[in-house]
Short mmCIF file of C-alpha atoms in Angstrom, two decimals:
data_model
loop_
_atom_site.label_atom_id
_atom_site.label_comp_id
_atom_site.label_asym_id
_atom_site.label_seq_id
_atom_site.Cartn_x
_atom_site.Cartn_y
_atom_site.Cartn_z
CA MET A 1 45.31 133.47 -105.63
CA LYS A 2 42.86 131.23 -107.45
CA TYR A 3 44.88 131.60 -110.67
CA LEU A 4 48.11 130.79 -108.89
CA PHE A 5 46.39 127.62 -107.49
CA ALA A 6 45.17 126.61 -110.94
CA VAL A 7 48.76 127.04 -112.41
CA VAL A 8 50.26 124.95 -109.61
CA LEU A 9 47.61 122.26 -110.16
CA VAL A 10 48.34 122.08 -113.90
CA LEU A 11 52.06 121.88 -113.29
CA LEU A 12 51.60 119.08 -110.76
CA LEU A 13 49.36 117.26 -113.19
CA ILE A 14 51.96 117.61 -116.05
CA ALA A 15 54.75 116.41 -113.79
CA SER A 16 52.70 113.45 -112.58
CA VAL A 17 51.95 112.37 -116.16
CA ALA A 18 55.61 112.76 -117.15
CA VAL A 19 56.81 110.73 -114.22
CA HIS A 20 54.45 107.86 -114.94
CA GLN A 21 55.12 107.85 -118.66
CA GLY A 22 58.81 107.96 -118.01
CA MET A 23 58.89 104.96 -115.64
CA PRO A 24 60.79 102.04 -117.21
CA ASP A 25 59.18 98.74 -118.01
CA GLN A 26 60.44 95.97 -115.65
CA GLY A 27 60.72 93.35 -118.36
CA GLU A 28 58.56 91.35 -120.74
CA VAL A 29 55.77 90.78 -118.19
CA PRO A 30 53.52 93.65 -117.13
CA THR A 31 54.40 95.80 -114.15
CA LEU A 32 51.76 97.06 -111.71
CA ARG A 33 52.58 100.08 -109.61
CA TRP A 34 51.60 99.93 -105.97
CA ALA A 35 51.26 103.30 -104.27
CA THR A 36 52.28 102.59 -100.73
CA GLU A 37 55.07 103.51 -98.33
CA GLN A 38 58.64 102.32 -98.82
CA GLY A 39 60.26 100.13 -96.27
CA GLU A 40 61.53 96.70 -95.39
CA VAL A 41 58.00 95.53 -94.43
CA ARG A 42 56.49 96.39 -97.85
CA GLU A 43 59.57 95.07 -99.67
CA GLY A 44 59.26 91.85 -97.83
CA GLN A 45 55.59 91.59 -98.83
CA ARG A 46 56.49 92.30 -102.47
CA ARG A 47 59.16 89.65 -102.43
CA VAL A 48 56.71 87.08 -100.98
CA PHE A 49 54.32 88.11 -103.76
CA ASP A 50 57.04 87.28 -106.37
CA SER A 51 57.39 83.73 -105.03
CA TRP A 52 53.59 83.31 -104.60
CA ILE A 53 52.69 84.30 -108.17
CA LYS A 54 55.36 82.00 -109.63
CA LYS A 55 53.96 79.14 -107.57
CA GLN A 56 50.39 79.88 -108.57
CA HIS A 57 51.36 80.27 -112.21
CA ALA A 58 53.11 76.90 -112.28
CA ASP A 59 49.83 75.25 -111.17
CA ASP A 60 47.33 77.46 -113.08
CA PRO A 61 48.98 79.73 -115.76
CA LYS A 62 45.60 80.74 -117.20
CA ASN A 63 44.26 82.32 -114.03
CA PHE A 64 47.55 83.40 -112.61
CA PRO A 65 49.63 85.12 -115.31
CA LEU A 66 53.09 86.34 -114.39
CA PHE A 67 53.52 90.10 -113.62
CA ASN A 68 55.68 92.31 -111.47
CA VAL A 69 54.71 94.71 -108.69
CA GLN A 70 56.72 97.86 -108.26
CA ILE A 71 56.36 99.85 -105.03
CA ASP A 72 55.65 103.53 -105.88
CA PRO A 73 56.31 105.59 -102.67
CA ALA A 74 56.70 108.83 -104.55
CA ASN A 75 53.01 108.96 -105.38
CA ASN A 76 51.73 107.60 -102.07
CA ARG A 77 49.96 110.87 -101.13
CA ASN A 78 46.24 111.46 -101.28
CA ASP A 79 46.55 114.69 -103.19
CA LYS A 80 48.81 113.12 -105.78
CA LEU A 81 46.63 110.09 -106.16
CA ILE A 82 43.62 112.30 -106.71
CA ILE A 83 45.27 114.44 -109.30
CA GLN A 84 46.76 111.45 -111.13
CA GLY A 85 43.50 109.49 -110.84
CA VAL A 86 41.45 112.21 -112.42
CA ALA A 87 44.05 112.44 -115.13
CA GLY A 88 43.96 108.73 -115.78
CA VAL A 89 47.58 107.99 -114.84
CA ALA A 90 47.47 106.87 -111.19
CA SER A 91 49.16 103.77 -109.85
CA ASP A 92 47.38 100.47 -110.44
CA LEU A 93 47.02 99.76 -106.72
CA PHE A 94 46.22 102.24 -103.91
CA SER A 95 46.81 101.65 -100.29
CA GLY A 96 45.61 103.97 -97.58
CA SER A 97 43.78 104.49 -94.34
CA ARG A 98 40.10 105.29 -93.70
CA GLY A 99 40.22 108.95 -94.93
CA GLY A 100 41.98 108.22 -98.19
CA PHE A 101 39.78 105.19 -99.00
CA ARG A 102 36.53 107.08 -98.53
CA SER A 103 37.82 110.14 -100.45
CA PHE A 104 38.97 108.09 -103.43
CA GLN A 105 35.73 106.15 -103.55
CA SER A 106 33.56 109.23 -103.30
CA ILE A 107 35.07 110.63 -106.54
CA GLY A 108 35.02 107.37 -108.50
CA LEU A 109 38.69 106.44 -108.44
CA LEU A 110 38.20 102.98 -107.01
CA GLU A 111 37.11 99.83 -108.89
CA ASP A 112 34.01 98.10 -107.60
CA ILE A 113 35.37 94.60 -106.85
CA THR A 114 32.33 93.08 -105.25
CA ASP A 115 31.76 90.32 -107.90
CA VAL A 116 35.39 89.54 -108.73
CA ALA A 117 36.19 89.43 -104.98
CA LYS A 118 33.48 86.82 -104.39
CA ALA A 119 34.66 84.75 -107.41
CA LYS A 120 38.35 84.88 -106.48
CA GLY A 121 38.23 84.51 -102.71
CA PHE A 122 38.98 87.98 -101.32
CA SER A 123 35.53 89.26 -100.50
CA TYR A 124 34.63 90.84 -97.14
CA SER A 125 33.44 87.39 -96.01
CA GLU A 126 37.09 86.26 -96.14
CA THR A 127 38.24 88.58 -93.40
CA TYR A 128 37.13 89.67 -89.91
CA PRO A 129 33.47 90.85 -89.92
CA PRO A 130 34.10 94.30 -88.42
CA LEU A 131 36.24 95.09 -91.46
CA TYR A 132 33.17 95.02 -93.65
CA TRP A 133 32.58 98.63 -92.76
CA GLU A 134 36.13 99.65 -93.67
CA ILE A 135 36.28 98.19 -97.22
CA THR A 136 32.70 98.73 -98.47
CA ARG A 137 30.48 101.65 -99.35
CA ASN A 138 26.68 101.30 -99.83
CA GLY A 139 27.06 97.53 -99.76
CA ARG A 140 29.63 97.35 -102.48
CA GLN A 141 33.29 96.31 -101.93
CA TYR A 142 36.13 98.64 -103.02
CA GLY A 143 39.19 97.20 -101.29
CA TYR A 144 40.72 94.45 -99.17
CA PRO A 145 42.56 94.94 -95.91
CA MET A 146 46.37 94.78 -95.91
CA ASN A 147 46.52 94.45 -92.15
CA VAL A 148 44.29 94.76 -89.07
CA THR A 149 45.17 96.95 -86.01
CA VAL A 150 43.23 96.77 -82.78
CA PRO A 151 45.04 98.78 -80.08
CA LEU A 152 45.10 97.48 -76.49
CA PHE A 153 46.82 98.79 -73.38
CA ILE A 154 50.13 96.91 -73.84
CA THR A 155 51.14 96.49 -70.21
CA ASN A 156 54.64 96.10 -68.64
CA ALA A 157 53.64 93.65 -66.02
CA ARG A 158 57.27 93.37 -64.85
CA ALA A 159 57.18 97.10 -63.88
CA PHE A 160 53.95 96.65 -61.92
CA ARG A 161 55.57 93.78 -59.97
CA GLN A 162 58.72 95.83 -59.45
CA PHE A 163 56.78 98.77 -57.98
CA GLY A 164 54.56 96.46 -55.83
CA VAL A 165 51.37 97.33 -57.67
CA GLU A 166 48.65 94.82 -58.56
CA THR A 167 48.81 93.88 -62.24
CA PRO A 168 45.68 94.03 -64.42
CA LYS A 169 44.38 90.67 -65.48
CA ASN A 170 45.53 89.73 -68.99
CA GLY A 171 42.68 90.13 -71.43
CA ALA A 172 40.08 90.96 -68.81
CA GLU A 173 37.43 93.68 -69.07
CA TRP A 174 37.50 96.27 -66.29
CA THR A 175 35.74 99.45 -65.27
CA ILE A 176 36.82 103.10 -65.52
CA GLU A 177 36.65 103.29 -61.78
CA GLU A 178 39.17 100.42 -61.51
CA PHE A 179 41.35 101.99 -64.23
CA GLU A 180 41.54 105.29 -62.41
CA ALA A 181 42.21 103.79 -58.91
CA LEU A 182 44.98 101.49 -60.33
CA GLY A 183 46.42 104.40 -62.26
CA VAL A 184 46.86 106.44 -59.08
CA LYS A 185 48.53 103.57 -57.23
CA TYR A 186 50.90 102.96 -60.19
CA VAL A 187 52.09 106.51 -60.63
CA THR A 188 52.51 106.95 -56.83
CA ALA A 189 54.65 103.86 -56.52
CA ALA A 190 56.57 104.33 -59.81
CA ARG A 191 57.55 107.90 -59.01
CA GLN A 192 58.73 106.90 -55.61
CA GLU A 193 60.78 104.02 -57.08
CA LEU A 194 62.18 105.87 -60.07
CA GLY A 195 62.69 109.25 -58.53
CA ARG A 196 61.08 110.93 -61.52
CA ARG A 197 57.71 111.58 -63.12
CA ALA A 198 55.96 108.44 -64.40
CA TYR A 199 52.62 107.72 -66.00
CA PHE A 200 50.02 104.97 -66.03
CA VAL A 201 49.20 105.29 -69.72
CA ASP A 202 50.66 107.22 -72.66
CA LYS A 203 47.35 108.29 -74.13
CA TYR A 204 43.63 107.55 -74.34
CA GLU A 205 41.57 107.78 -77.52
CA PRO A 206 38.55 110.14 -77.01
CA LEU A 207 36.34 108.16 -79.48
CA VAL A 208 36.93 104.87 -77.56
CA LEU A 209 36.28 106.60 -74.27
CA ARG A 210 32.90 108.11 -75.22
CA ARG A 211 31.81 104.95 -77.05
CA SER A 212 32.24 103.10 -73.75
CA PHE A 213 29.44 105.32 -72.47
CA GLY A 214 27.29 104.55 -75.50
CA LEU A 215 28.10 107.72 -77.38
CA ALA A 216 29.63 107.92 -80.91
CA THR A 217 30.42 110.97 -83.00
CA PHE A 218 27.35 111.02 -85.28
CA ASN A 219 23.89 109.59 -84.91
CA GLU A 220 22.74 106.25 -86.25
CA THR A 221 22.50 107.50 -89.81
CA GLY A 222 25.46 109.90 -89.87
CA THR A 223 23.23 112.94 -90.38
CA ARG A 224 23.94 114.76 -87.15
CA SER A 225 26.72 115.19 -84.61
CA VAL A 226 25.80 113.86 -81.18
CA LEU A 227 28.61 115.63 -79.37
CA ASP A 228 26.20 118.07 -77.71
CA ASP A 229 25.28 115.14 -75.51
CA PRO A 230 26.19 115.65 -71.77
CA ARG A 231 28.06 112.33 -71.88
CA TYR A 232 30.66 113.87 -74.18
CA VAL A 233 31.38 116.65 -71.67
CA HIS A 234 31.73 114.05 -69.00
CA THR A 235 34.36 112.09 -71.04
CA LEU A 236 36.26 115.35 -71.79
CA LYS A 237 36.32 116.08 -68.06
CA LEU A 238 37.72 112.59 -67.45
CA LEU A 239 40.60 113.21 -69.92
CA HIS A 240 41.25 116.54 -68.24
CA ARG A 241 41.16 114.98 -64.72
CA TRP A 242 43.50 112.12 -65.69
CA THR A 243 45.92 114.58 -67.29
CA HIS A 244 45.93 117.40 -64.71
CA ASP A 245 44.36 116.39 -61.43
CA LEU A 246 45.66 112.81 -61.23
CA ASN A 247 48.45 113.13 -63.77
CA ILE A 248 48.19 109.45 -64.70
CA MET A 249 48.46 110.48 -68.33
CA PRO A 250 50.93 113.09 -69.75
CA THR A 251 50.02 116.43 -71.30
CA SER A 252 51.24 116.90 -74.85
CA GLY A 253 54.17 118.92 -73.56
CA GLU A 254 55.18 116.21 -71.10
CA ALA A 255 54.80 113.46 -73.76
CA GLU A 256 56.94 115.45 -76.19
CA ALA A 257 59.64 116.01 -73.53
CA ILE A 258 60.26 112.30 -73.21
CA ALA A 259 59.27 111.17 -76.71
CA GLY A 260 62.82 110.48 -77.83
CA ALA A 261 63.10 107.64 -75.31
CA GLY A 262 59.64 106.19 -75.94
CA LEU A 263 60.64 102.55 -76.00
CA GLN A 264 63.01 102.87 -73.13
CA ASN A 265 60.35 104.69 -71.07
CA PHE A 266 58.03 101.67 -71.42
CA VAL A 267 60.83 99.17 -70.60
CA ASN A 268 61.81 101.18 -67.49
CA GLY A 269 58.19 101.61 -66.32
CA VAL A 270 58.01 105.35 -66.94
CA TYR A 271 54.92 104.35 -68.86
CA GLY A 272 53.08 101.44 -67.26
CA MET A 273 50.93 100.91 -70.35
CA ILE A 274 51.14 101.89 -74.08
CA TYR A 275 47.90 102.13 -76.11
CA ASP A 276 48.83 100.59 -79.49
CA GLY A 277 48.39 97.65 -81.80
CA SER A 278 50.36 94.44 -82.20
CA TRP A 279 52.64 96.02 -84.75
CA TRP A 280 54.27 97.90 -81.87
CA LEU A 281 55.66 94.63 -80.52
CA GLU A 282 58.15 94.66 -83.41
CA ALA A 283 59.80 97.67 -81.80
CA LEU A 284 60.90 95.40 -78.96
CA ARG A 285 62.10 92.46 -81.11
CA PRO A 286 65.89 92.16 -81.43
CA ASN A 287 67.55 93.00 -84.69
CA THR A 288 64.52 94.15 -86.63
CA GLY A 289 66.29 96.97 -88.30
CA ARG A 290 63.33 99.25 -88.17
CA PHE A 291 63.73 100.75 -84.75
CA ASN A 292 66.53 101.83 -82.46
CA GLN A 293 67.17 98.62 -80.48
CA VAL A 294 66.28 98.65 -76.84
CA VAL A 295 67.58 95.95 -74.61
CA HIS A 296 64.66 95.03 -72.37
CA GLY A 297 65.11 91.55 -71.03
CA PHE A 298 61.40 90.73 -71.02
CA SER A 299 60.53 87.07 -70.42
CA ASP A 300 57.40 84.98 -69.97
CA GLY A 301 54.66 86.88 -68.11
CA ASP A 302 56.34 90.29 -68.41
CA MET A 303 53.90 91.64 -70.99
CA ILE A 304 50.09 91.48 -71.04
CA GLY A 305 47.27 93.24 -72.83
CA VAL A 306 44.05 94.76 -71.46
CA PRO A 307 41.25 96.50 -73.29
CA PRO A 308 40.16 100.10 -72.63
CA PRO A 309 37.85 100.14 -69.57
CA LYS A 310 34.15 100.81 -69.53
CA PRO A 311 31.87 102.57 -66.96
CA ALA A 312 30.14 100.31 -64.47
CA GLY A 313 26.51 99.55 -65.18
CA PRO A 314 24.45 98.29 -68.10
CA GLU A 315 25.32 101.31 -70.29
CA GLY A 316 28.99 100.52 -70.26
CA MET A 317 30.46 98.57 -73.17
CA THR A 318 34.05 97.58 -73.74
CA ASN A 319 35.47 98.66 -77.13
CA THR A 320 38.61 99.54 -78.98
CA ILE A 321 39.16 101.12 -82.33
CA LEU A 322 39.63 98.96 -85.48
CA ARG A 323 42.06 100.30 -88.12
CA THR A 324 43.31 98.90 -91.38
CA ARG A 325 45.29 99.88 -94.46
CA VAL A 326 43.04 99.15 -97.37
CA CYS A 327 44.41 98.12 -100.79
CA SER A 328 42.20 99.16 -103.69
CA ILE A 329 42.29 98.90 -107.50
CA TYR A 330 42.48 102.10 -109.53
CA ALA A 331 39.30 102.19 -111.66
CA GLY A 332 41.22 103.75 -114.55
CA GLY A 333 44.09 101.25 -114.56
CA LYS A 334 45.07 99.28 -117.58
CA HIS A 335 45.77 96.07 -115.59
CA ARG A 336 42.70 95.78 -113.34
CA ASP A 337 42.51 92.02 -113.96
CA LEU A 338 46.12 91.58 -112.77
CA ALA A 339 45.41 93.91 -109.80
CA ALA A 340 42.59 91.50 -108.84
CA VAL A 341 45.17 88.68 -108.71
CA PHE A 342 47.33 90.80 -106.35
CA MET A 343 44.25 91.11 -104.09
CA GLN A 344 44.05 87.31 -104.06
CA TYR A 345 47.59 87.38 -102.77
CA LEU A 346 46.60 89.67 -99.92
CA ALA A 347 44.01 87.15 -98.83
CA SER A 348 46.43 84.21 -99.13
CA ASP A 349 48.08 82.27 -96.32
CA ASP A 350 51.52 83.26 -97.79
CA TYR A 351 50.81 86.99 -97.21
CA SER A 352 49.33 86.37 -93.78
CA LYS A 353 52.37 84.29 -92.79
CA GLU A 354 54.65 87.17 -93.78
CA LEU A 355 52.63 89.56 -91.62
CA VAL A 356 52.69 87.39 -88.49
CA THR A 357 56.44 86.77 -88.73
CA THR A 358 57.29 90.46 -89.20
CA PRO A 359 54.96 91.32 -87.16
CA ASP A 360 53.02 94.02 -89.04
CA SER A 361 49.68 93.95 -87.21
CA LEU A 362 47.17 91.17 -87.42
CA PRO A 363 46.80 89.37 -90.77
CA PRO A 364 43.64 90.06 -92.71
CA ASN A 365 42.98 86.34 -93.28
CA PRO A 366 41.51 84.84 -89.99
CA HIS A 367 42.82 81.42 -91.00
CA MET A 368 46.27 82.39 -89.76
CA THR A 369 44.94 83.05 -86.28
CA ASP A 370 42.61 80.04 -86.16
CA PRO A 371 43.82 77.86 -83.27
CA ALA A 372 42.95 74.79 -85.34
CA ASN A 373 45.49 75.82 -87.93
CA PRO A 374 48.93 74.45 -86.91
CA GLU A 375 50.60 77.47 -88.56
CA SER A 376 48.78 79.84 -86.20
CA GLU A 377 51.59 79.03 -83.74
CA LEU A 378 53.75 81.43 -85.77
CA PHE A 379 51.51 84.22 -84.45
CA TYR A 380 50.50 82.92 -81.02
CA ARG A 381 53.90 81.53 -79.88
CA PRO A 382 56.68 83.09 -81.98
CA VAL A 383 60.19 81.68 -81.43
CA ARG A 384 63.58 83.26 -81.81
CA MET A 385 66.36 81.50 -80.10
CA GLN A 386 69.40 83.28 -78.67
CA ASP A 387 71.87 81.63 -76.38
CA GLY A 388 69.52 78.71 -75.91
CA LYS A 389 66.58 80.98 -74.85
CA ASN A 390 63.40 82.01 -76.74
CA VAL A 391 63.64 85.81 -76.63
CA LEU A 392 60.12 86.29 -77.89
CA GLN A 393 58.30 84.27 -75.25
CA TYR A 394 57.06 87.48 -73.55
CA GLU A 395 54.63 87.81 -76.49
CA TRP A 396 52.87 84.51 -75.81
CA GLN A 397 50.38 86.01 -73.31
CA ILE A 398 49.44 89.16 -75.19
CA ASN A 399 49.09 87.85 -78.76
CA PRO A 400 45.80 85.89 -78.09
CA VAL A 401 44.28 89.04 -76.53
CA PHE A 402 44.81 90.99 -79.84
CA VAL A 403 42.87 88.24 -81.68
CA HIS A 404 40.14 88.27 -79.04
CA ALA A 405 39.93 91.99 -79.40
CA VAL A 406 39.28 91.94 -83.12
CA TRP A 407 36.44 89.53 -82.66
CA GLU A 408 34.92 90.84 -79.44
CA TRP A 409 35.75 94.53 -78.87
CA ALA A 410 36.89 96.19 -82.06
CA VAL A 411 34.68 98.71 -83.86
CA GLY A 412 35.77 100.91 -86.73
CA THR A 413 35.47 104.68 -86.87
CA ASN A 414 32.05 106.36 -86.60
CA TYR A 415 31.53 107.65 -90.13
CA SER A 416 29.25 110.16 -91.74
CA ASP A 417 28.71 110.36 -95.51
CA PHE A 418 28.78 114.15 -95.15
CA VAL A 419 32.09 114.76 -93.32
CA LEU A 420 35.39 113.15 -94.28
CA PRO A 421 37.14 111.28 -91.41
CA ASP A 422 40.26 113.46 -91.61
CA VAL A 423 38.15 116.56 -91.13
CA VAL A 424 36.51 115.04 -88.06
CA SER A 425 39.89 114.12 -86.64
CA ARG A 426 41.33 117.60 -87.25
CA ILE A 427 38.41 119.44 -85.65
CA GLU A 428 38.31 117.26 -82.53
CA THR A 429 42.12 116.89 -82.07
CA LEU A 430 42.85 120.63 -82.17
CA ALA A 431 40.02 121.40 -79.80
CA ILE A 432 40.95 118.79 -77.23
CA LYS A 433 44.59 119.90 -77.46
CA ASP A 434 43.47 123.35 -76.48
CA MET A 435 41.35 121.96 -73.65
CA ILE A 436 44.23 119.95 -72.25
CA ALA A 437 46.33 123.17 -72.36
CA ASN A 438 43.62 124.82 -70.30
CA ARG A 439 42.65 127.29 -73.08
CA ARG A 440 39.02 126.04 -73.06
CA THR A 441 36.75 124.29 -70.61
CA PRO A 442 35.35 120.86 -71.47
CA GLU A 443 31.90 122.46 -72.02
CA GLN A 444 33.34 124.98 -74.48
CA THR A 445 35.30 122.24 -76.22
CA ALA A 446 32.25 120.09 -76.74
CA THR A 447 30.29 122.98 -78.13
CA LEU A 448 33.06 123.98 -80.48
CA ILE A 449 33.47 120.46 -81.87
CA HIS A 450 29.78 119.79 -82.24
CA GLU A 451 29.13 123.09 -84.03
CA GLY A 452 32.14 122.50 -86.28
CA LEU A 453 30.89 119.09 -87.39
CA GLN A 454 27.34 120.44 -87.91
CA ALA A 455 28.79 123.19 -90.14
CA GLU A 456 30.65 120.63 -92.19
CA ILE A 457 27.50 118.62 -92.74
CA ALA A 458 25.58 121.73 -93.81
CA LYS A 459 28.40 122.73 -96.18
CA THR A 460 28.35 119.34 -97.85
CA ILE A 461 24.62 119.03 -98.43
CA ASN A 462 24.26 122.64 -99.55
CA ALA A 463 27.00 122.25 -102.13
CA ASP A 464 25.94 118.91 -103.66
CA PRO A 465 22.34 118.06 -104.67
CA ARG A 466 23.18 114.34 -104.57
CA ALA A 467 24.42 114.66 -101.08
CA ARG A 468 21.25 116.60 -100.10
CA ALA A 469 19.11 113.78 -101.57
CA LYS A 470 21.06 111.14 -99.62
CA TYR A 471 20.83 113.25 -96.48
CA ASP A 472 17.05 113.59 -96.79
CA GLU A 473 16.74 109.87 -97.28
CA LEU A 474 18.79 109.11 -94.20
CA ARG A 475 16.96 111.73 -92.13
CA ALA A 476 13.70 109.98 -92.88
CA LEU A 477 15.27 106.70 -91.69
CA GLN A 478 16.58 108.44 -88.55
CA GLN A 479 13.08 109.64 -87.71
CA LYS A 480 11.81 106.02 -87.89
CA ILE A 481 14.65 104.97 -85.58
CA ASP A 482 13.88 107.74 -83.12
CA GLU A 483 10.21 106.82 -83.15
CA ARG A 484 10.86 103.23 -82.35
CA ARG A 485 13.24 104.12 -79.54
CA ALA A 486 10.71 106.58 -78.09
CA ALA A 487 8.04 103.84 -78.17
CA GLY A 488 10.36 101.33 -76.49
CA GLN A 489 10.39 99.16 -79.56
CA LYS A 490 13.39 97.30 -81.00
CA VAL A 491 15.07 98.70 -84.06
CA PRO A 492 16.01 96.48 -87.05
CA VAL A 493 19.82 96.15 -87.13
CA ALA A 494 19.78 96.93 -90.85
CA TRP A 495 18.55 100.42 -90.13
CA LEU A 496 21.64 101.26 -88.13
CA GLN A 497 24.19 102.70 -90.61
CA ASP A 498 27.18 102.41 -88.26
CA PRO A 499 28.87 99.36 -86.76
CA PHE A 500 29.11 100.90 -83.28
CA TYR A 501 25.34 101.40 -83.07
CA GLN A 502 24.73 97.86 -84.34
CA ARG A 503 26.87 96.47 -81.53
CA TYR A 504 25.71 98.83 -78.85
CA TYR A 505 22.00 98.42 -79.60
CA LEU A 506 22.38 94.65 -79.39
CA HIS A 507 24.40 95.08 -76.19
CA ARG A 508 21.49 97.02 -74.69
CA GLY A 509 18.76 94.81 -76.15
CA TRP A 510 17.47 97.65 -78.34
CA ALA A 511 17.81 95.94 -81.73
CA GLU A 512 16.63 92.87 -83.52
CA GLY A 513 18.49 90.97 -86.24
CA GLU A 514 22.15 89.96 -86.72
CA ALA A 515 24.92 92.53 -86.92
CA ARG A 516 28.02 92.36 -89.15
CA ILE A 517 30.18 92.70 -86.10
CA ASN A 518 29.21 90.27 -83.31
CA VAL A 519 30.29 86.65 -84.19
CA PRO A 520 29.74 83.81 -81.73
CA VAL A 521 32.95 81.97 -80.84
CA GLU A 522 31.76 78.73 -82.51
CA ARG A 523 31.29 80.59 -85.86
CA ARG A 524 34.44 82.59 -85.95
CA TYR A 525 36.42 80.31 -88.12
CA LYS A 526 35.42 78.35 -91.26
CA LYS A 527 35.30 74.68 -90.77
#
């Protein structure tokens, strides 16, 4: 079997080299290949780049040489990029999510852009502070965000009114107890009105739920799973209760049964709330060409956004997940200097303007959502006139909540240097799916996940002496953190290797210093 795998790997490598060497030149100027998905959104961003680079070149030809960017969807897979990257023939620009970014960086495929990013205006200081953790490793920058997603419970306020149920307050924090009570009222009224099964929410992210109780996935240094904590069992019991006992959330089977009419189910109130990012709003926009069109008739006040709830009491903290697609420069590319110019484009107002008019999530440049910027109206108050009516006015209430969320509530994934994010997701997702199907109890599920993550950490540090050295260093730091906590002393924020812990420790008064995640309102936008 191992020889068969080796043969397949060699054949893939030969094919990858042949494909790249056989790609035609796009003209006299250089062509950079961008490994990303194909689609109208990316094509639109590439077209805007064409006009942007011509405009910059006209003003400053020395620093903005002309070049083309070609979307390379055929090689937009992590396994292909790794094979090609090791062979020295990967695309000039990578784009990917958290798992891909950390995998690529860990094996040296990504260019360290810290210095050039500061010089050319696309450093981590030019985007939202929580994104620092998503585009850096060990204090060095390896990418720039292409977009920003902060899911909220997108709420069909019209359905709540139709069913005679109190509507959550737009953008307001609330408790898990309030969430549960309102969910029961909603499904009771909706099922009576619709004559069919209905649900309060479509899903709930386990990480977000347990973080609201002050629990992440790993400890403060990423050296140990903390999912043997009783709070994790409690959150799993809540997920099971909401799915089976109260049925305010569908089982996977129930969700799959009505998945084909997902948009229509939201419009009709079968789902009262959908947990997703602002990109999802495009699905409701008329004539986008990307989704099956749904006639919804939403108007002003019909759609609002609320964050995931928190438990009552001082331990509770509102949070949502922060996600991004990261664009990085291939360290072995021949045009790394031109790739850095493309990164400047991603930080430009032109690119952000394209994102907010699509919409494809929040723009990475906060300037486009700064209320002092007149062009921010493109995001906050979009306009599309049909028959003398603005058919996008229903977005006006929810859009400011997405911006508030990225500053106030959003925290990235809880990472460990010793377990890849995709492995964490696979272990937890499969185990929770079995729990919801009543194949395991919440207690058994928590034990299975915790032991699985611990085994992954052990496997990593036993296989790599460098990982073992890093682990020992972080364990020593963890001991210092634990000693301070046991003595009732505050912990320096810089010791906390995870954004969630930085925010939560400050929330509880357990830390001293300034985090890279909490930014006072008066300092959110550059003057």
